[in-house]
Short mmCIF file of C-alpha atoms and ligand atoms in Angstrom, two decimals:
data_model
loop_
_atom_site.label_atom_id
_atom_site.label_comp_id
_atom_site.label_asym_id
_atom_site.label_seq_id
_atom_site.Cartn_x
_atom_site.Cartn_y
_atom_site.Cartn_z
CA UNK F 1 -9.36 -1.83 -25.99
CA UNK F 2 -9.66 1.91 -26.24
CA UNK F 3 -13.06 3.63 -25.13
CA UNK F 4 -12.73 6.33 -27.93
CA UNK F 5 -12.16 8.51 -25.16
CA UNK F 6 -10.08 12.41 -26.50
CA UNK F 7 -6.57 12.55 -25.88
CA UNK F 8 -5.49 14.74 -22.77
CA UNK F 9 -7.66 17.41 -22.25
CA UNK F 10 -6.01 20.39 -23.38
CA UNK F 11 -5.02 22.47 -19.86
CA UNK F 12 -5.15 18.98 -18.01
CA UNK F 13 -1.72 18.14 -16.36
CA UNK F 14 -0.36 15.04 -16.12
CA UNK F 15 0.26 14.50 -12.48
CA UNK F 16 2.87 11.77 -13.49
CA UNK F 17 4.54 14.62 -15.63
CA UNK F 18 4.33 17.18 -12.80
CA UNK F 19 6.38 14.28 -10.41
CA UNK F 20 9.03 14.22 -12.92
CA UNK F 21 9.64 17.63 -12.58
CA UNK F 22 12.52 19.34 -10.15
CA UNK F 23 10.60 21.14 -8.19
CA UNK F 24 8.66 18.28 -5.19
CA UNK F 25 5.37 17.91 -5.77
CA UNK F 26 3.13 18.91 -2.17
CA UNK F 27 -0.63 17.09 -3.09
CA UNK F 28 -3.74 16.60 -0.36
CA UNK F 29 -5.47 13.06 -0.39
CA UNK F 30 -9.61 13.18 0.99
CA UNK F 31 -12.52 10.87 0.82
CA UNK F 32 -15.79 10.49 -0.05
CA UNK F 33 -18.40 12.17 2.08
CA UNK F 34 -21.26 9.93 3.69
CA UNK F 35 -23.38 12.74 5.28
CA UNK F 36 -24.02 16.58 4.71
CA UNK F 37 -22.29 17.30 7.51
CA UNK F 38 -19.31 15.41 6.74
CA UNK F 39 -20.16 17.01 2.68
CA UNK F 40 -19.66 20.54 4.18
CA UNK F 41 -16.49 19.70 6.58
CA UNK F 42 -14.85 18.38 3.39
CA UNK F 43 -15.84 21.54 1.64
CA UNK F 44 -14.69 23.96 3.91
CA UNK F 45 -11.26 21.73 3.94
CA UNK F 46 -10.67 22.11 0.19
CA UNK F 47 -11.49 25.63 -0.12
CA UNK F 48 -9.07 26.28 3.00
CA UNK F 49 -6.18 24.03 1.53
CA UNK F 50 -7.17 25.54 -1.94
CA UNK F 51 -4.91 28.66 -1.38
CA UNK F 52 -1.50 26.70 -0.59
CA UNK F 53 -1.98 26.22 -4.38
CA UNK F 54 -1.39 22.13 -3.87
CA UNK F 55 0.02 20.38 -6.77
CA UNK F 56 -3.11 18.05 -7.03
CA UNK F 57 -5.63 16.08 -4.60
CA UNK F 58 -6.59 13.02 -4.63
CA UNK F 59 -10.22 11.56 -3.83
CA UNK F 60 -10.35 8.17 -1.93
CA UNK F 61 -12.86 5.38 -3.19
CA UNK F 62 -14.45 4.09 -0.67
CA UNK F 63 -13.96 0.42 0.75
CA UNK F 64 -15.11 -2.69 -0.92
CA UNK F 65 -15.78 0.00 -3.78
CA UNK F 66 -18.54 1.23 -1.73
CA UNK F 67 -18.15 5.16 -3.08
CA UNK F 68 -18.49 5.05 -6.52
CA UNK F 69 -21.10 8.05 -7.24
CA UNK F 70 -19.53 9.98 -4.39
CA UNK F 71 -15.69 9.70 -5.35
CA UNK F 72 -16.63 10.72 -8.89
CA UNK F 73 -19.08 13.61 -8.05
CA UNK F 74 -16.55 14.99 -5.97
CA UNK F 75 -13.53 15.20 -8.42
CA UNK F 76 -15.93 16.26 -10.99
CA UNK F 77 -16.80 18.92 -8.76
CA UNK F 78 -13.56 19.70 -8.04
CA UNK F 79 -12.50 19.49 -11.74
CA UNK F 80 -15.00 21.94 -12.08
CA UNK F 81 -15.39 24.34 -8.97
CA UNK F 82 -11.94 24.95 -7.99
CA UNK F 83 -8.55 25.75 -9.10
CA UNK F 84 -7.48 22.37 -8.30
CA UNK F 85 -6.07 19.31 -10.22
CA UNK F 86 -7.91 16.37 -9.16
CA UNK F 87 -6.91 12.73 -9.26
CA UNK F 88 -9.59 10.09 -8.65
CA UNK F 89 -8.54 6.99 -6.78
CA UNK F 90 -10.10 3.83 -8.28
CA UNK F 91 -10.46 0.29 -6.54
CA UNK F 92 -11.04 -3.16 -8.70
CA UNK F 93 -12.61 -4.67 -5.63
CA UNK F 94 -16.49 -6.04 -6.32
CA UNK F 95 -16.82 -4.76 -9.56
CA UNK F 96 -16.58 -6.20 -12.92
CA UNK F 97 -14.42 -4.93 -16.01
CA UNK F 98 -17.87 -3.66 -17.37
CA UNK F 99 -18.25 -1.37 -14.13
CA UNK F 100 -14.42 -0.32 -14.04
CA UNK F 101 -14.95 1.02 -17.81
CA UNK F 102 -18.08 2.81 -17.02
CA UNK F 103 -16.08 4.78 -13.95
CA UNK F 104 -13.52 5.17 -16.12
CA UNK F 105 -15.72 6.66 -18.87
CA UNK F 106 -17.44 9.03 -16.72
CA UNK F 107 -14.06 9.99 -15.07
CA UNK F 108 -13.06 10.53 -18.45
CA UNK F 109 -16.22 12.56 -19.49
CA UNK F 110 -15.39 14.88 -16.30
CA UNK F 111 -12.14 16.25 -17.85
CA UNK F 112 -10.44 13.76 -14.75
CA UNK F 113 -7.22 12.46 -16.78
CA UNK F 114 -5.27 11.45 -13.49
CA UNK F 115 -6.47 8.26 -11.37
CA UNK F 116 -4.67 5.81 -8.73
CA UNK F 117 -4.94 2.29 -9.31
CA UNK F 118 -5.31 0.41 -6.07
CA UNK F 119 -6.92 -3.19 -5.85
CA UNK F 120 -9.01 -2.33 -2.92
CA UNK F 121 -9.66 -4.64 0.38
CA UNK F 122 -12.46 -6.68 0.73
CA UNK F 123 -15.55 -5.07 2.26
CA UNK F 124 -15.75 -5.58 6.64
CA UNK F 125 -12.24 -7.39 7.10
CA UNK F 126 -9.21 -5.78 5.15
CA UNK F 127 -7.46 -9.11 5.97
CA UNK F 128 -10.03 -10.95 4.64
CA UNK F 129 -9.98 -13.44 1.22
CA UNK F 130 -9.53 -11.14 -1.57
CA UNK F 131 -11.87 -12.95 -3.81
CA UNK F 132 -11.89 -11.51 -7.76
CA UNK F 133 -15.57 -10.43 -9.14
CA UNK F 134 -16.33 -12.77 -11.46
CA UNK F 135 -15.84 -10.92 -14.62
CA UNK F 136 -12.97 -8.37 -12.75
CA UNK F 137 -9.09 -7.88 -12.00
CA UNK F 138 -7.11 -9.76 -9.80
CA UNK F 139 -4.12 -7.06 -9.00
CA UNK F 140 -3.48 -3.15 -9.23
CA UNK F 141 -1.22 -4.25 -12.18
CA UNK F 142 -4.52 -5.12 -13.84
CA UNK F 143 -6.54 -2.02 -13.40
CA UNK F 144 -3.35 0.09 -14.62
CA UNK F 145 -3.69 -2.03 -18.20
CA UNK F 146 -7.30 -1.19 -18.06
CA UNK F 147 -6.68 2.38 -17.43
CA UNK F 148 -3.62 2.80 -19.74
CA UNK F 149 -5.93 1.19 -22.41
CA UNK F 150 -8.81 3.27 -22.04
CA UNK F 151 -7.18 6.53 -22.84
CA UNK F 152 -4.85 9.00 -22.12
CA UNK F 153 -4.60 8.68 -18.82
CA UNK F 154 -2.03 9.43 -16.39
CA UNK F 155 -2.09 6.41 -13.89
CA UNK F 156 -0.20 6.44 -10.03
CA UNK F 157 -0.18 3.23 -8.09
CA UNK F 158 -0.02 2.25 -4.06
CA UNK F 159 3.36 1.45 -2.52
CA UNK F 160 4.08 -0.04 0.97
CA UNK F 161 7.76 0.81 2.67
CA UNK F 162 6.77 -1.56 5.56
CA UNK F 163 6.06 -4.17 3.05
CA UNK F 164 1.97 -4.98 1.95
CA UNK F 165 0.55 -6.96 4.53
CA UNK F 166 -0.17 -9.68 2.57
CA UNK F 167 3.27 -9.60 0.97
CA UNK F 168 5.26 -12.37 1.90
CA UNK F 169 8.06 -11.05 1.85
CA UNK F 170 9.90 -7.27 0.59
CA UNK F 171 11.29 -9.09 -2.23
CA UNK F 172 8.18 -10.19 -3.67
CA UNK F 173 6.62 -7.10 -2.65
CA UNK F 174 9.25 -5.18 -4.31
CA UNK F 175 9.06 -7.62 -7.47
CA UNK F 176 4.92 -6.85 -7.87
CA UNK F 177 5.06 -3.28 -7.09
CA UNK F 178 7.80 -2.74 -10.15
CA UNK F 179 5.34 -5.14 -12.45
CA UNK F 180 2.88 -2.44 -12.06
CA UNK F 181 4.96 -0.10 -13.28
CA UNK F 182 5.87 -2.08 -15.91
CA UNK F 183 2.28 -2.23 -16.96
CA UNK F 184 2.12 1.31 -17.15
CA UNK F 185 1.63 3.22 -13.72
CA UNK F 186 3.73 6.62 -14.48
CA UNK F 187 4.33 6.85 -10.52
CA UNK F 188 3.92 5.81 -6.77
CA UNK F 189 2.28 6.87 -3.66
CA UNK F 190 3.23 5.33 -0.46
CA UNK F 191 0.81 3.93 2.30
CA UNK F 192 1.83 6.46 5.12
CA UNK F 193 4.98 6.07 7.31
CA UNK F 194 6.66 7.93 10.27
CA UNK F 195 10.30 7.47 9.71
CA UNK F 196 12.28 8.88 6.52
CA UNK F 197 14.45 5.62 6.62
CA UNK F 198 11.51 3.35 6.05
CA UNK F 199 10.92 5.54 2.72
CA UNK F 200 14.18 5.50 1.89
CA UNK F 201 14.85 1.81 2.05
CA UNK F 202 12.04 1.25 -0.43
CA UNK F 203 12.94 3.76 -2.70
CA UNK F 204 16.03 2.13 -2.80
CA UNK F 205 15.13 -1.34 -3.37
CA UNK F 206 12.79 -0.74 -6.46
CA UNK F 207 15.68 1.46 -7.58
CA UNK F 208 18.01 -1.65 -7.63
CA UNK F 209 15.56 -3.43 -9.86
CA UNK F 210 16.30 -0.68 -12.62
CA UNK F 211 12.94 0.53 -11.84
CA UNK F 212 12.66 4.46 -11.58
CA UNK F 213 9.14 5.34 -11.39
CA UNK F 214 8.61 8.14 -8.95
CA UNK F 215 7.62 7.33 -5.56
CA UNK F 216 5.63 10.11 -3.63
CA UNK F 217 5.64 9.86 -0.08
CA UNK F 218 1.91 9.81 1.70
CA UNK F 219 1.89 11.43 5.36
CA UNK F 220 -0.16 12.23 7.82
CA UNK F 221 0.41 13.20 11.29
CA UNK F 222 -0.71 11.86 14.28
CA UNK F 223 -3.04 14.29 16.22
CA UNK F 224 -4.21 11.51 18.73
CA UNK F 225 -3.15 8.63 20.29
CA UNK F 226 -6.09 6.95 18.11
CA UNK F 227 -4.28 7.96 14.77
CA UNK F 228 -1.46 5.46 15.76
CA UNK F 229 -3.57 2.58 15.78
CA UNK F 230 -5.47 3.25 13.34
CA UNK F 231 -1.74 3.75 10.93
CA UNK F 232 -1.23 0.41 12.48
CA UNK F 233 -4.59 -0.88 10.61
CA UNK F 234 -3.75 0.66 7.38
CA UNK F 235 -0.26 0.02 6.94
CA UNK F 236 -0.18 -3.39 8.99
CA UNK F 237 3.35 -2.72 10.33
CA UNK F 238 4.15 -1.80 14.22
CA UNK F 239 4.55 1.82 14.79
CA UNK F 240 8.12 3.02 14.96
CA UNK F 241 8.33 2.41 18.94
CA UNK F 242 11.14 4.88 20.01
CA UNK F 243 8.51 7.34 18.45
CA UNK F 244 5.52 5.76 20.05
CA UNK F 245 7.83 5.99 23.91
CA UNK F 246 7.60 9.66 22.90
CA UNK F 247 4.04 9.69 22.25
CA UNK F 248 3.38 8.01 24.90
CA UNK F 249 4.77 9.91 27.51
CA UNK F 250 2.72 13.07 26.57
CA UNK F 251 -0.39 10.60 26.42
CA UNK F 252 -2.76 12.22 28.96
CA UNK F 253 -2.13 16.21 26.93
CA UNK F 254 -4.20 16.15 23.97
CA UNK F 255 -2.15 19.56 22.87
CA UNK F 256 1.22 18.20 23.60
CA UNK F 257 0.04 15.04 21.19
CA UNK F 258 -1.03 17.08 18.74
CA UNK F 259 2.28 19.25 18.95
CA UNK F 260 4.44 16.20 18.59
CA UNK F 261 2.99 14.96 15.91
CA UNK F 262 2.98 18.11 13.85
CA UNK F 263 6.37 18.61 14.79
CA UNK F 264 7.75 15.14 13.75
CA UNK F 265 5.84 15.06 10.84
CA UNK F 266 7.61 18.38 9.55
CA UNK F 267 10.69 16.93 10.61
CA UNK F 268 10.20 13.84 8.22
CA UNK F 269 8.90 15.88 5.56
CA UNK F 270 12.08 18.01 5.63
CA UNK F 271 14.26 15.14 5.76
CA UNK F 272 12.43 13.29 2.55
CA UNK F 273 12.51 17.00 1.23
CA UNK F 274 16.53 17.04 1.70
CA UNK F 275 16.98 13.57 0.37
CA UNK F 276 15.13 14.56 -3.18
CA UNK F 277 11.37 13.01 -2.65
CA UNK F 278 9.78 13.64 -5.46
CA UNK F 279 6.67 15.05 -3.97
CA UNK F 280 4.52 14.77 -0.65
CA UNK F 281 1.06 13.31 -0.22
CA UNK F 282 -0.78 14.69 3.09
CA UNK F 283 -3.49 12.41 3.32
CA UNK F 284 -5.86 15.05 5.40
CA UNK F 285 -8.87 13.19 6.71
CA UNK F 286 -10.97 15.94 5.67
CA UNK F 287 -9.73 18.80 7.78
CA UNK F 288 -7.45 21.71 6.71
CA UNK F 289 -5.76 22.28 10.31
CA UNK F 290 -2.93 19.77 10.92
CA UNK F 291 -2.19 19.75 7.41
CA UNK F 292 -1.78 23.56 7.21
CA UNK F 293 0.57 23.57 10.26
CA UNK F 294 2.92 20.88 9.02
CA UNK F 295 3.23 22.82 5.55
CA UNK F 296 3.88 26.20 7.35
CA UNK F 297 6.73 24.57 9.19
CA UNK F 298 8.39 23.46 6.34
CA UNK F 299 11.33 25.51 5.12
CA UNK F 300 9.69 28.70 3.10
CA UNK F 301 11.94 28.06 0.11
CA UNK F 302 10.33 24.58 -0.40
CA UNK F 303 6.95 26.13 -0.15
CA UNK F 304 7.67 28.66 -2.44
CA UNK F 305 8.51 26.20 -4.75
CA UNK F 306 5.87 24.20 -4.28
CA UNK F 307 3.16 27.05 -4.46
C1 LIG X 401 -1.63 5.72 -1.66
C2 LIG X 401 -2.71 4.71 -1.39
C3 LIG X 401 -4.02 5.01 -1.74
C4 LIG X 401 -5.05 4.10 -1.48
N1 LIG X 401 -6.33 4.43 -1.83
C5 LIG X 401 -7.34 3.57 -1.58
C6 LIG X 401 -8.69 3.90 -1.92
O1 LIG X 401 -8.98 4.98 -2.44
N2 LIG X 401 -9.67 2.99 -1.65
C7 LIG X 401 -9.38 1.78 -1.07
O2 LIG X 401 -10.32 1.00 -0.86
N3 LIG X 401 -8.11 1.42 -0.75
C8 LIG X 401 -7.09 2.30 -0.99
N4 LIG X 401 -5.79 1.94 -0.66
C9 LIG X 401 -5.54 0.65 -0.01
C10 LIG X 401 -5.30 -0.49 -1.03
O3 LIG X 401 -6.47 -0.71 -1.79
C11 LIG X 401 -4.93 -1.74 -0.25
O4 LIG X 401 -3.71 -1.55 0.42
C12 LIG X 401 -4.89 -3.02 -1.05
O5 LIG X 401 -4.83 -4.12 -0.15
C13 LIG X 401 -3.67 -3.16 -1.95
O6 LIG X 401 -3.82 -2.45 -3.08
P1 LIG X 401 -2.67 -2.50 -4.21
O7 LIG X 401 -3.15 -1.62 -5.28
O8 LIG X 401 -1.34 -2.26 -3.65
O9 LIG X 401 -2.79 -4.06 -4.67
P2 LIG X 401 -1.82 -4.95 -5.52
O10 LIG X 401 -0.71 -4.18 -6.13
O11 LIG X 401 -2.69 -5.76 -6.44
O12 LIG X 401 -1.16 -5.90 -4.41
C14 LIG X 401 -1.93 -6.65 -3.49
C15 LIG X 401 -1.10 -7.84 -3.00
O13 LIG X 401 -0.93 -8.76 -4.08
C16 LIG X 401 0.45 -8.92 -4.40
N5 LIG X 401 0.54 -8.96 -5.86
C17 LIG X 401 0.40 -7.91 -6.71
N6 LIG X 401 0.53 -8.31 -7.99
C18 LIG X 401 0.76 -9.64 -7.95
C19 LIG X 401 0.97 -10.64 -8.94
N7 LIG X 401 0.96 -10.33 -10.24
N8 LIG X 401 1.16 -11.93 -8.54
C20 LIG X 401 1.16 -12.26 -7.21
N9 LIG X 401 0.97 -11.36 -6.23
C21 LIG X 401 0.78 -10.07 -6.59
C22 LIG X 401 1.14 -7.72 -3.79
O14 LIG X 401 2.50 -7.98 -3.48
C23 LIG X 401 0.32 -7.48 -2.56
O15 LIG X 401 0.70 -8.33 -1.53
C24 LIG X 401 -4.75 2.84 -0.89
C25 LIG X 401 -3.42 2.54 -0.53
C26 LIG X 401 -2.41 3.46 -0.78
C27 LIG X 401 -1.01 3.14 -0.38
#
């Protein structure tokens, strides 16, 4: 069912159209604000980040779909404010169709033609029972029909290289990630990883399905020892542990862990960069720093590009 909503605002990119093209995509994810505080730290990020002339950011929704007002008054605001293409991120978790038209409507009312589909985890315990709302979606692939119906939207979904934790398997992970493209999603972003290979291999493996919807790859890079565990939480997979030995033997030297993890993370970067990625995600918790430093490592011409 369509909402009536315009076609593509004129002057709105497609950011699934801007993946397809030659040049890599470089894109900065953030989330929703809870306090002023945190409102003007994410500020001051975007403004600073504003002038490496990203491809697009992205705005979290918050978990259990706890961020609805916030995730769209910020990408309105950034629609709006700022030279920046934003893409709204959009959970199915606790609400019902009803609710996930109305976001969609006001997204749409915004000028915001670009959103990523992600199920969402269940509020308190990611690990928890998914359980459906009642009148909902049960899966990502159902929120990209929703999307796809509701206009002319441009629609990326979530991809795992370690596997999603409640995958069984990286077959039938690999078999319901390529449905969702099949129900429309124009392209991928990754959960974030530390090794090129573990890209690689999953880029490969929904290639061999005949699948070749464009897989961005989401980074971020560890500036504490904390960041580790915390990848370990989101992604549910061990941390690469010849990379952690190296972490871990600069533990006790906040700088040197910072320096490592820029470094490696530039490293990666210029390896995906190398092996054709079509674009790279920095998921920035909000701060401009780490970010910045990766992207000025990177090799000029690729920056260039990119800006
Ligand atoms: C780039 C990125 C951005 C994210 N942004 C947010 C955000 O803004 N807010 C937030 O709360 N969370 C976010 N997440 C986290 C995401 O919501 C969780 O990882 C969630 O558990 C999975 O979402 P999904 O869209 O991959 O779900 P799905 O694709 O629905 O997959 C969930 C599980 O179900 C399986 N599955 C899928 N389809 C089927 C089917 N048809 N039949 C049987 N099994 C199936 C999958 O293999 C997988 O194991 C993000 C994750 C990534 C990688």
């Amino acid at each position: 069912m369509s909402l009536g909503l315009p076609s593509r605002l004129p002057g709105t990119p497609s950011i699934g159209a801007l993946i397809r093209e030659p040049a890599p995509t470089f894109s900065f994810e953030f989330f929703p604000p809870k306090t002023h505080e945190g409102e003007r730290l994410l500020w001051q990020a975007i403004r600073e980040l504003e002038s490496l002339k990203p491809s697009f950011v992205s705005i979290t929704y918050g978990a259990g779909g706890t961020t609805r007002d916030t995730t769209v008054a910020v990408t309105e605001r950034v629609a709006t404010e700022t030279t920046l293409l934003p893409m709204a991120h959009l959970t199915a978790v606790n609400h019902s169709v009803a609710e996930l038209r109305n976001v969609i409507g006001r997204l749409a009312g915004a000028g915001v033609r670009n959103v990523l589909a992600v199920r969402g985890d269940p509020p308190g315990d990611p690990m928890g029972e998914w359980v459906r709302h009642p009148d909902g979606v049960h899966y990502a692939e159902d929120l990209v029909r929703l999307i796809k119906e509701s206009g002319d939207f441009s629609v990326g979904v979530a991809a795992f290289p370690y596997k999603h934790p409640r995958s069984a398997d990286v077959e039938s992970d690999t078999r319901d990630f390529v449905r969702k493209c099949r129900a429309g999603a124009d392209f991928a972003i990754t959960q974030m990883f530390f090794e090129a290979d573990d890209y690689l291999r999953l880029r490969d493996r929904v290639a061999a399905t005949g699948c070749d919807a464009p897989i961005v790859a989401g980074v971020m890079p560890v500036t504490r020892m904390a960041t580790i565990e915390r990848s370990q939480q989101l992604s549910g997979a061990p941390f690469p542990q010849a990379l952690l030995r190296r972490f871990e033997r600069v533990a006790d030297d906040e700088a040197a862990i910072r320096e490592l993890g820029i470094e490696t993370c530039a490293q990666m970067c210029a390896r995906l960069l190398d092996e054709g990625v079509p674009g790279i995600h920095f998921i920035t918790l909000n701060r401009s720093t780490a970010t910045r430093e990766v992207w000025q490592r990177l090799a000029p011409a690729e920056v260039a590009t990119a800006a």
